[in-house]
Amino acid sequence: MSKGQETRQRLLDSAQQLMYSRSYSDVGVQEICNNAKVQKGSFYHFFASKSALTVEVLEQLKMQMIESILMPAFAKDLTPSRRFERFIDYAYQHQVQIKEEYGYVLGCPMGNIALEMSTQDETIRKKVETLFESIFYVFVDVLDDAKIAGELDADADTTELAQVCLAYGEGVLLIAKTKNDPEVVKQLLPYVSKLIGFKCLPD
Amino acid sequence: MSKGQETRQRLLDSAQQLMYSRSYSDVGVQEICNNAKVQKGSFYHFFASKSALTVEVLEQLKMQMIESILMPAFAKDLTPSRRFERFIDYAYQHQVQIKEEYGYVLGCPMGNIALEMSTQDETIRKKVETLFESIFYVFVDVLDDAKIAGELDADADTTELAQVCLAYGEGVLLIAKTKNDPEVVKQLLPYVSKLIGFKCLPD
DNA sequence: GGTTGACTTTACCGAACGGTCAACTAGAAT
DNA sequence: ATTCTAGTTGACCGTTCGGTAAAGTCAACC
């Protein structure tokens, strides 16, 4: 990676960390720069605006989420319903680790930015919308697998169920963040199987 | 109401409207005052800080939510499952109306503030937590009714189910806001009955 | 009629905001 | 050796931020 790209990456990482642990509005360009050891002028050499940087942060966030949680959790070495169980466990462990590190449950970085910025920055809103779509496809895929495996009714609407899963996941993380308690994730997220309607639930 | 209390109320209403349609951070004390036709000095006569005002806005929000949506929707003139259907319809209609009025789906005013402020202002976080508890009790109540009416298994954990309902509702509103589409509410919220596990679903 | 206290007005504070700009540096290409 | 350019630097812009303070207004009460 060239020197310039390294600087650029430091800005992205700095912004991601600061915005996730606090909020978009609470973190200024100056602070992002200080944290990344970059001068403000350089910031505007790489990014047109704070908003444009945020769109790239969101893209990075999506890639990390898919590679470090979604792909390993939904790997096809288990039955679809077991994959969901693994996903729930990963999500729980992740929030536990976040709380240890920051002292706060931080929830979903995309959901956080979505609620804060959707009415204020159309570019950011659109970006989060497509991010959610990417995650949505992952859910559709595993739900289609469940159909094939006979764990799900053949007439189930997998695209609708995928949306339902996404919504419920975001909701659980919102409550967990509000209560500042990762145990909420462990307690509530398993109900997603009732939502999906898996035929033979392991108990 | 005395003149002072009227001024105070105008500030609360102004803050509620502005913060709901945008965000906590994006709305300044000055703008709240301009909108309420009150001088900034008066603001600090009535409220110790922007944060303290917000706590009172949240309290007002809770009361409005309970009186104008929760109480009428969950009134005991219908069976518990029918009450949920009515609640879903109210929630949908409300977001439709909001979108007509503001051009944006604004979701849940409490959820919005919760995600934005939970890590930055402990007083606000705590307040939202107790707000959610009040709503939670409403759900517990109707779920207990459902048990008595035989619409719900006698061994169902109503306190856990109430939390699940709350989480799912918040999640659906988050997605609806992100997509800026109130139809999401109409499409996804009915799945709450699968989550609860009503015995005899009307279809 | 003078005093009190709630409320209003206005000017002000230092700090931070997002963003701009021109000058500068250093390494690669010609 | 010189030119070009990606990247860096730090000063600067006007505006807004949350919050303070002091003077002024007005109605109620003694």
Short mmCIF file of C-alpha atoms (C1' of nucleotides) in Angstrom, two decimals:
data_model
loop_
_atom_site.label_atom_id
_atom_site.label_comp_id
_atom_site.label_asym_id
_atom_site.label_seq_id
_atom_site.Cartn_x
_atom_site.Cartn_y
_atom_site.Cartn_z
CA MET A 1 0.00 0.00 0.00
CA SER A 2 1.37 3.43 -0.94
CA LYS A 3 1.99 6.03 1.74
CA GLY A 4 -1.06 7.98 0.67
CA GLN A 5 -3.31 4.95 0.84
CA GLU A 6 -2.01 4.21 4.33
CA THR A 7 -2.94 7.69 5.49
CA ARG A 8 -6.33 7.33 3.88
CA GLN A 9 -6.87 4.00 5.62
CA ARG A 10 -5.87 5.46 8.98
CA LEU A 11 -8.54 8.14 8.51
CA LEU A 12 -11.16 5.53 7.65
CA ASP A 13 -10.25 3.37 10.66
CA SER A 14 -10.14 6.34 12.99
CA ALA A 15 -13.53 7.57 11.82
CA GLN A 16 -15.05 4.10 12.05
CA GLN A 17 -13.89 3.59 15.60
CA LEU A 18 -14.86 7.03 16.84
CA MET A 19 -18.26 7.14 15.14
CA TYR A 20 -19.16 3.66 16.31
CA SER A 21 -18.25 4.36 19.91
CA ARG A 22 -20.00 7.75 19.98
CA SER A 23 -21.98 9.12 17.02
CA TYR A 24 -21.63 10.85 13.68
CA SER A 25 -22.40 14.31 15.00
CA ASP A 26 -20.38 14.00 18.15
CA VAL A 27 -17.18 13.23 16.30
CA GLY A 28 -15.61 16.11 14.39
CA VAL A 29 -13.24 16.07 11.45
CA GLN A 30 -10.53 17.51 13.70
CA GLU A 31 -10.82 14.66 16.17
CA ILE A 32 -10.80 12.06 13.42
CA CYS A 33 -7.58 13.64 12.16
CA ASN A 34 -5.91 13.86 15.56
CA ASN A 35 -6.77 10.24 16.24
CA ALA A 36 -5.28 9.20 12.91
CA LYS A 37 -2.26 11.50 13.25
CA VAL A 38 -3.14 13.28 10.04
CA GLN A 39 -3.48 16.99 9.35
CA LYS A 40 -6.87 18.37 8.47
CA GLY A 41 -5.69 19.49 5.05
CA SER A 42 -4.79 15.90 4.22
CA PHE A 43 -8.27 14.81 5.22
CA TYR A 44 -9.75 16.98 2.49
CA HIS A 45 -7.14 15.75 0.05
CA PHE A 46 -8.62 12.25 0.38
CA PHE A 47 -12.26 12.92 1.10
CA ALA A 48 -14.58 15.54 -0.30
CA SER A 49 -16.47 15.89 2.97
CA LYS A 50 -17.24 14.27 6.28
CA SER A 51 -20.32 12.78 4.63
CA ALA A 52 -18.29 11.23 1.80
CA LEU A 53 -15.87 9.71 4.30
CA THR A 54 -18.78 8.25 6.20
CA VAL A 55 -20.10 6.52 3.09
CA GLU A 56 -16.73 4.83 2.72
CA VAL A 57 -16.67 3.93 6.39
CA LEU A 58 -20.06 2.28 5.92
CA GLU A 59 -18.75 0.27 2.97
CA GLN A 60 -15.78 -0.89 5.06
CA LEU A 61 -18.13 -1.76 7.90
CA LYS A 62 -20.23 -3.92 5.61
CA MET A 63 -17.19 -5.83 4.32
CA GLN A 64 -15.93 -6.45 7.86
CA MET A 65 -19.37 -7.56 9.01
CA ILE A 66 -19.75 -10.00 6.14
CA GLU A 67 -16.25 -11.42 6.39
CA SER A 68 -15.88 -11.66 10.14
CA ILE A 69 -19.42 -12.56 11.24
CA LEU A 70 -21.86 -13.39 8.46
CA MET A 71 -19.64 -15.66 6.36
CA PRO A 72 -18.21 -17.74 9.22
CA ALA A 73 -21.57 -17.98 11.00
CA PHE A 74 -23.51 -19.01 7.91
CA ALA A 75 -20.85 -21.32 6.47
CA LYS A 76 -22.51 -24.37 5.01
CA ASP A 77 -20.95 -26.94 7.34
CA LEU A 78 -24.04 -26.99 9.56
CA THR A 79 -27.77 -27.20 8.98
CA PRO A 80 -29.39 -23.79 8.35
CA SER A 81 -31.01 -23.64 11.77
CA ARG A 82 -27.68 -24.45 13.42
CA ARG A 83 -26.07 -21.72 11.38
CA PHE A 84 -28.54 -19.29 12.90
CA GLU A 85 -27.62 -20.50 16.35
CA ARG A 86 -23.98 -19.91 15.55
CA PHE A 87 -24.82 -16.45 14.24
CA ILE A 88 -26.64 -15.58 17.46
CA ASP A 89 -23.64 -16.74 19.47
CA TYR A 90 -21.24 -14.66 17.36
CA ALA A 91 -23.44 -11.60 17.73
CA TYR A 92 -23.60 -12.07 21.48
CA GLN A 93 -19.87 -12.64 21.87
CA HIS A 94 -19.18 -9.60 19.76
CA GLN A 95 -21.27 -7.30 21.94
CA VAL A 96 -19.68 -8.75 25.08
CA GLN A 97 -16.25 -7.98 23.70
CA ILE A 98 -17.31 -4.48 22.68
CA LYS A 99 -18.61 -3.79 26.15
CA GLU A 100 -15.37 -4.99 27.72
CA GLU A 101 -13.38 -2.79 25.39
CA TYR A 102 -15.44 0.41 25.45
CA GLY A 103 -17.51 0.07 28.61
CA TYR A 104 -20.66 0.34 26.52
CA VAL A 105 -22.74 -1.95 24.37
CA LEU A 106 -22.56 -0.21 21.02
CA GLY A 107 -25.08 -2.25 19.03
CA CYS A 108 -25.02 -2.24 15.25
CA PRO A 109 -22.75 0.40 13.68
CA MET A 110 -24.92 0.57 10.59
CA GLY A 111 -28.18 0.77 12.51
CA ASN A 112 -26.74 3.52 14.70
CA ILE A 113 -25.77 5.69 11.75
CA ALA A 114 -29.02 4.85 9.95
CA LEU A 115 -31.22 6.19 12.73
CA GLU A 116 -29.08 9.25 13.32
CA MET A 117 -28.52 10.30 9.73
CA SER A 118 -31.41 8.99 7.60
CA THR A 119 -33.33 12.24 7.75
CA GLN A 120 -30.30 14.50 7.44
CA ASP A 121 -28.11 13.07 4.71
CA GLU A 122 -29.77 11.30 1.82
CA THR A 123 -26.46 9.89 0.51
CA ILE A 124 -25.76 8.20 3.82
CA ARG A 125 -29.33 6.93 4.08
CA LYS A 126 -29.13 5.40 0.60
CA LYS A 127 -25.81 3.78 1.45
CA VAL A 128 -27.17 2.15 4.60
CA GLU A 129 -30.17 0.97 2.62
CA THR A 130 -27.92 -0.90 0.16
CA LEU A 131 -25.83 -2.23 3.07
CA PHE A 132 -28.94 -3.71 4.61
CA GLU A 133 -29.74 -5.23 1.25
CA SER A 134 -26.39 -7.03 1.17
CA ILE A 135 -27.06 -8.51 4.59
CA PHE A 136 -30.58 -9.31 3.50
CA TYR A 137 -29.22 -11.45 0.63
CA VAL A 138 -27.15 -13.48 3.07
CA PHE A 139 -30.30 -14.23 5.06
CA VAL A 140 -32.28 -15.11 1.95
CA ASP A 141 -29.56 -17.55 0.97
CA VAL A 142 -29.55 -19.44 4.24
CA LEU A 143 -33.34 -19.44 4.37
CA ASP A 144 -33.49 -20.94 0.88
CA ASP A 145 -31.05 -23.59 2.13
CA ALA A 146 -33.40 -24.27 5.02
CA LYS A 147 -36.21 -24.86 2.58
CA ILE A 148 -34.12 -27.37 0.66
CA ALA A 149 -33.07 -29.06 3.88
CA GLY A 150 -36.71 -29.37 4.88
CA GLU A 151 -36.25 -27.18 7.97
CA LEU A 152 -38.61 -24.60 6.52
CA ASP A 153 -42.02 -24.89 4.90
CA ALA A 154 -41.78 -25.06 1.12
CA ASP A 155 -44.23 -22.20 0.76
CA ALA A 156 -42.38 -19.85 3.13
CA ASP A 157 -41.61 -16.40 1.72
CA THR A 158 -37.84 -16.31 2.23
CA THR A 159 -37.38 -12.73 1.06
CA GLU A 160 -39.95 -11.51 3.54
CA LEU A 161 -38.51 -13.68 6.31
CA ALA A 162 -35.05 -12.31 5.61
CA GLN A 163 -36.34 -8.78 6.14
CA VAL A 164 -38.02 -9.90 9.32
CA CYS A 165 -34.74 -11.40 10.59
CA LEU A 166 -32.85 -8.23 9.83
CA ALA A 167 -35.44 -6.06 11.56
CA TYR A 168 -35.51 -8.25 14.63
CA GLY A 169 -31.73 -8.33 14.87
CA GLU A 170 -31.54 -4.55 14.68
CA GLY A 171 -34.27 -4.23 17.28
CA VAL A 172 -32.55 -6.54 19.72
CA LEU A 173 -29.30 -4.62 19.35
CA LEU A 174 -31.15 -1.36 19.93
CA ILE A 175 -32.59 -2.64 23.20
CA ALA A 176 -29.24 -4.11 24.24
CA LYS A 177 -27.56 -0.76 23.63
CA THR A 178 -30.26 1.11 25.52
CA LYS A 179 -29.97 -1.20 28.52
CA ASN A 180 -26.21 -1.34 28.05
CA ASP A 181 -26.43 -5.06 28.60
CA PRO A 182 -25.12 -7.68 26.14
CA GLU A 183 -27.14 -10.41 27.89
CA VAL A 184 -30.21 -8.99 26.14
CA VAL A 185 -28.75 -10.34 22.91
CA LYS A 186 -28.35 -13.82 24.34
CA GLN A 187 -31.84 -13.80 25.80
CA LEU A 188 -33.85 -12.30 22.96
CA LEU A 189 -32.09 -13.13 19.71
CA PRO A 190 -32.94 -16.89 19.82
CA TYR A 191 -36.58 -15.93 19.30
CA VAL A 192 -35.63 -15.34 15.69
CA SER A 193 -36.26 -19.06 15.10
CA LYS A 194 -39.90 -18.59 16.10
CA LEU A 195 -40.08 -15.75 13.63
CA ILE A 196 -38.68 -17.92 10.86
CA GLY A 197 -40.71 -20.93 11.87
CA PHE A 198 -38.10 -23.67 11.69
CA LYS A 199 -39.87 -27.00 11.65
CA CYS A 200 -37.68 -29.08 13.93
CA LEU A 201 -36.21 -26.85 16.58
CA PRO A 202 -33.32 -28.31 18.54
CA ASP A 203 -33.90 -27.64 22.18
CA MET B 1 -51.44 27.54 32.75
CA SER B 2 -49.30 30.47 33.87
CA LYS B 3 -47.36 32.49 31.31
CA GLY B 4 -44.11 30.92 32.41
CA GLN B 5 -45.47 27.43 32.08
CA GLU B 6 -46.70 28.25 28.59
CA THR B 7 -43.22 29.37 27.56
CA ARG B 8 -41.77 26.25 29.09
CA GLN B 9 -44.25 24.09 27.21
CA ARG B 10 -43.48 25.84 23.93
CA LEU B 11 -39.81 25.00 24.44
CA LEU B 12 -40.64 21.34 25.14
CA ASP B 13 -42.87 21.09 22.08
CA SER B 14 -40.37 22.85 19.88
CA ALA B 15 -37.54 20.58 21.02
CA GLN B 16 -39.67 17.47 20.61
CA GLN B 17 -40.64 18.32 17.07
CA LEU B 18 -37.17 19.38 15.94
CA MET B 19 -35.31 16.50 17.59
CA TYR B 20 -37.77 13.93 16.25
CA SER B 21 -37.57 15.23 12.71
CA ARG B 22 -33.77 15.54 12.73
CA SER B 23 -31.63 14.47 15.70
CA TYR B 24 -30.43 15.56 19.12
CA SER B 25 -27.06 16.80 17.92
CA ASP B 26 -28.32 18.48 14.80
CA VAL B 27 -30.71 20.69 16.71
CA GLY B 28 -29.17 23.46 18.77
CA VAL B 29 -30.53 25.34 21.75
CA GLN B 30 -30.70 28.47 19.61
CA GLU B 31 -32.90 26.80 17.02
CA ILE B 32 -35.18 25.35 19.67
CA CYS B 33 -35.59 28.87 21.06
CA ASN B 34 -36.20 30.53 17.68
CA ASN B 35 -38.80 27.89 16.85
CA ALA B 36 -40.55 28.47 20.17
CA LYS B 37 -40.20 32.28 19.96
CA VAL B 38 -38.32 32.33 23.23
CA GLN B 39 -35.01 34.02 24.07
CA LYS B 40 -32.07 31.85 24.92
CA GLY B 41 -31.82 33.32 28.41
CA SER B 42 -35.34 32.11 29.12
CA PHE B 43 -34.38 28.65 28.00
CA TYR B 44 -31.83 28.44 30.77
CA HIS B 45 -34.29 29.87 33.22
CA PHE B 46 -36.48 26.79 32.73
CA PHE B 47 -33.94 24.09 31.95
CA ALA B 48 -30.52 23.46 33.42
CA SER B 49 -29.14 22.19 30.12
CA LYS B 50 -30.03 20.81 26.73
CA SER B 51 -29.69 17.35 28.25
CA ALA B 52 -32.14 18.13 31.07
CA LEU B 53 -34.66 19.47 28.56
CA THR B 54 -34.30 16.29 26.54
CA VAL B 55 -35.13 14.13 29.55
CA GLU B 56 -38.37 16.07 29.94
CA VAL B 57 -39.08 15.78 26.22
CA LEU B 58 -38.68 12.02 26.56
CA GLU B 59 -41.14 11.94 29.45
CA GLN B 60 -43.65 13.92 27.40
CA LEU B 61 -43.08 11.58 24.46
CA LYS B 62 -43.84 8.58 26.62
CA MET B 63 -47.09 10.07 27.88
CA GLN B 64 -48.21 10.95 24.35
CA MET B 65 -47.29 7.50 23.09
CA ILE B 66 -49.22 5.76 25.83
CA GLU B 67 -52.28 7.98 25.62
CA SER B 68 -52.60 8.33 21.86
CA ILE B 69 -51.47 4.90 20.64
CA LEU B 70 -50.93 2.27 23.33
CA MET B 71 -54.08 2.87 25.40
CA PRO B 72 -56.53 3.07 22.49
CA ALA B 73 -54.89 0.19 20.63
CA PHE B 74 -54.81 -2.13 23.62
CA ALA B 75 -58.20 -1.16 25.02
CA LYS B 76 -59.95 -4.25 26.32
CA ASP B 77 -62.90 -4.18 23.93
CA LEU B 78 -61.26 -6.74 21.64
CA THR B 79 -59.45 -10.03 22.14
CA PRO B 80 -55.73 -9.61 22.89
CA SER B 81 -54.64 -10.76 19.43
CA ARG B 82 -57.08 -8.32 17.83
CA ARG B 83 -55.67 -5.58 20.00
CA PHE B 84 -52.26 -6.32 18.54
CA GLU B 85 -53.69 -6.05 15.05
CA ARG B 86 -55.15 -2.69 15.95
CA PHE B 87 -51.82 -1.62 17.40
CA ILE B 88 -50.05 -2.57 14.16
CA ASP B 89 -52.56 -0.57 12.18
CA TYR B 90 -52.12 2.48 14.42
CA ALA B 91 -48.35 2.27 14.13
CA TYR B 92 -48.60 2.02 10.36
CA GLN B 93 -51.05 4.89 10.02
CA HIS B 94 -48.89 7.01 12.27
CA GLN B 95 -45.78 6.55 10.13
CA VAL B 96 -47.79 7.23 6.97
CA GLN B 97 -48.99 10.48 8.46
CA ILE B 98 -45.48 11.41 9.60
CA LYS B 99 -44.12 10.82 6.13
CA GLU B 100 -46.84 12.98 4.57
CA GLU B 101 -46.09 15.73 7.04
CA TYR B 102 -42.30 15.70 7.06
CA GLY B 103 -41.39 13.89 3.85
CA TYR B 104 -39.54 11.28 5.89
CA VAL B 105 -40.42 8.23 7.90
CA LEU B 106 -39.13 9.19 11.33
CA GLY B 107 -39.54 5.89 13.17
CA CYS B 108 -39.65 5.80 16.95
CA PRO B 109 -38.68 9.07 18.67
CA MET B 110 -37.45 7.19 21.72
CA GLY B 111 -35.48 4.62 19.73
CA ASN B 112 -33.89 7.38 17.70
CA ILE B 113 -32.64 9.24 20.75
CA ALA B 114 -31.65 5.98 22.43
CA LEU B 115 -29.27 4.95 19.68
CA GLU B 116 -27.82 8.40 19.25
CA MET B 117 -27.29 9.29 22.89
CA SER B 118 -26.92 6.07 24.90
CA THR B 119 -23.14 6.18 24.84
CA GLN B 120 -22.85 9.93 25.31
CA ASP B 121 -25.28 10.91 28.03
CA GLU B 122 -25.96 8.46 30.81
CA THR B 123 -28.94 10.44 32.14
CA ILE B 124 -30.68 10.27 28.78
CA ARG B 125 -29.82 6.58 28.40
CA LYS B 126 -31.32 5.80 31.79
CA LYS B 127 -34.44 7.78 30.96
CA VAL B 128 -35.02 5.89 27.73
CA GLU B 129 -34.47 2.66 29.60
CA THR B 130 -37.28 3.46 32.03
CA LEU B 131 -39.47 4.64 29.12
CA PHE B 132 -39.06 1.29 27.45
CA GLU B 133 -39.98 -0.34 30.73
CA SER B 134 -43.29 1.54 30.81
CA ILE B 135 -44.11 0.33 27.31
CA PHE B 136 -42.94 -3.12 28.29
CA TYR B 137 -45.52 -3.24 31.10
CA VAL B 138 -48.29 -2.45 28.62
CA PHE B 139 -47.22 -5.44 26.54
CA VAL B 140 -46.98 -7.71 29.58
CA ASP B 141 -50.50 -6.74 30.51
CA VAL B 142 -52.04 -7.61 27.16
CA LEU B 143 -50.02 -10.83 26.95
CA ASP B 144 -51.30 -11.88 30.36
CA ASP B 145 -54.79 -11.17 29.06
CA ALA B 146 -54.06 -13.39 26.10
CA LYS B 147 -53.13 -16.19 28.45
CA ILE B 148 -56.41 -15.83 30.32
CA ALA B 149 -58.33 -15.70 27.05
CA GLY B 150 -56.61 -18.88 25.95
CA GLU B 151 -54.95 -17.23 22.99
CA LEU B 152 -51.55 -17.92 24.47
CA ASP B 153 -50.02 -21.02 26.02
CA ALA B 154 -50.37 -21.06 29.77
CA ASP B 155 -46.64 -21.63 30.19
CA ALA B 156 -45.58 -18.71 27.97
CA ASP B 157 -43.11 -16.28 29.54
CA THR B 158 -45.04 -13.03 29.12
CA THR B 159 -42.27 -10.80 30.45
CA GLU B 160 -39.81 -12.21 27.95
CA LEU B 161 -42.35 -12.05 25.13
CA ALA B 162 -43.05 -8.42 25.97
CA GLN B 163 -39.37 -7.60 25.55
CA VAL B 164 -39.35 -9.50 22.29
CA CYS B 165 -42.33 -7.47 21.04
CA LEU B 166 -40.67 -4.22 21.96
CA ALA B 167 -37.41 -5.19 20.26
CA TYR B 168 -39.18 -6.29 17.11
CA GLY B 169 -41.24 -3.14 16.94
CA GLU B 170 -38.15 -0.97 17.29
CA GLY B 171 -36.37 -3.01 14.65
CA VAL B 172 -39.19 -2.69 12.15
CA LEU B 173 -39.32 1.07 12.67
CA LEU B 174 -35.54 1.28 12.19
CA ILE B 175 -35.79 -0.51 8.84
CA ALA B 176 -38.79 1.59 7.81
CA LYS B 177 -36.87 4.77 8.58
CA THR B 178 -33.80 3.55 6.71
CA LYS B 179 -35.85 2.68 3.63
CA ASN B 180 -37.98 5.78 4.17
CA ASP B 181 -41.00 3.62 3.48
CA PRO B 182 -43.96 3.23 5.86
CA GLU B 183 -45.16 0.15 3.96
CA VAL B 184 -42.37 -1.75 5.70
CA VAL B 185 -44.35 -1.37 8.90
CA LYS B 186 -47.48 -2.82 7.33
CA GLN B 187 -45.56 -5.70 5.81
CA LEU B 188 -43.28 -6.72 8.67
CA LEU B 189 -45.01 -5.79 11.91
CA PRO B 190 -47.75 -8.50 11.64
CA TYR B 191 -45.00 -11.10 12.12
CA VAL B 192 -45.09 -10.12 15.77
CA SER B 193 -47.92 -12.64 16.18
CA LYS B 194 -45.56 -15.43 15.12
CA LEU B 195 -43.12 -14.18 17.69
CA ILE B 196 -45.75 -14.25 20.41
CA GLY B 197 -47.21 -17.54 19.23
CA PHE B 198 -50.92 -16.79 19.36
CA LYS B 199 -52.80 -20.05 19.21
CA CYS B 200 -55.69 -19.24 16.88
CA LEU B 201 -54.53 -16.71 14.35
CA PRO B 202 -57.23 -15.00 12.34
CA ASP B 203 -56.17 -14.97 8.73
"C1'" DG C 1 -46.33 52.14 47.19
"C1'" DG C 2 -42.56 49.55 47.78
"C1'" DT C 3 -40.60 44.96 47.66
"C1'" DT C 4 -40.17 40.49 45.98
"C1'" DG C 5 -39.46 37.01 42.69
"C1'" DA C 6 -40.67 34.97 38.39
"C1'" DC C 7 -39.70 35.76 33.83
"C1'" DT C 8 -37.49 38.18 29.71
"C1'" DT C 9 -34.04 40.45 27.10
"C1'" DT C 10 -29.63 41.15 25.23
"C1'" DA C 11 -24.95 40.95 24.91
"C1'" DC C 12 -21.36 38.02 25.54
"C1'" DC C 13 -17.94 33.89 26.38
"C1'" DG C 14 -14.36 30.51 24.66
"C1'" DA C 15 -14.41 26.52 22.06
"C1'" DA C 16 -15.55 23.83 18.37
"C1'" DC C 17 -17.67 23.17 13.92
"C1'" DG C 18 -16.94 21.84 8.60
"C1'" DG C 19 -14.33 23.42 5.14
"C1'" DT C 20 -10.60 26.26 2.32
"C1'" DC C 21 -6.26 27.59 0.75
"C1'" DA C 22 -1.58 28.50 -0.59
"C1'" DA C 23 2.82 27.11 0.39
"C1'" DC C 24 5.76 23.31 0.93
"C1'" DT C 25 8.11 18.49 0.53
"C1'" DA C 26 9.69 14.46 -1.55
"C1'" DG C 27 9.88 10.81 -4.83
"C1'" DA C 28 9.16 9.24 -9.51
"C1'" DA C 29 9.29 10.15 -14.53
"C1'" DT C 30 11.21 12.46 -18.28
"C1'" DA D 1 18.65 18.25 -13.74
"C1'" DT D 2 14.12 19.40 -14.09
"C1'" DT D 3 9.43 18.88 -14.11
"C1'" DC D 4 5.34 16.84 -12.32
"C1'" DT D 5 2.38 15.35 -8.93
"C1'" DA D 6 0.68 13.00 -4.83
"C1'" DG D 7 0.69 14.12 -0.42
"C1'" DT D 8 1.49 17.25 3.70
"C1'" DT D 9 1.37 21.27 6.51
"C1'" DG D 10 -0.65 24.83 9.31
"C1'" DA D 11 -2.94 29.01 9.23
"C1'" DC D 12 -7.30 30.72 8.35
"C1'" DC D 13 -12.54 31.41 7.18
"C1'" DG D 14 -17.28 32.48 8.97
"C1'" DT D 15 -20.60 30.18 11.74
"C1'" DT D 16 -22.50 27.83 15.35
"C1'" DC D 17 -22.08 25.45 19.58
"C1'" DG D 18 -23.78 25.13 24.80
"C1'" DG D 19 -23.84 28.05 28.36
"C1'" DT D 20 -23.41 32.60 31.37
"C1'" DA D 21 -24.49 36.96 33.35
"C1'" DA D 22 -26.49 41.22 34.22
"C1'" DA D 23 -29.90 44.38 33.48
"C1'" DG D 24 -34.67 45.12 32.83
"C1'" DT D 25 -39.95 44.17 33.03
"C1'" DC D 26 -44.13 43.17 35.25
"C1'" DA D 27 -47.62 41.33 38.24
"C1'" DA D 28 -48.68 39.77 42.83
"C1'" DC D 29 -48.40 40.46 47.66
"C1'" DC D 30 -47.56 43.06 52.06
#
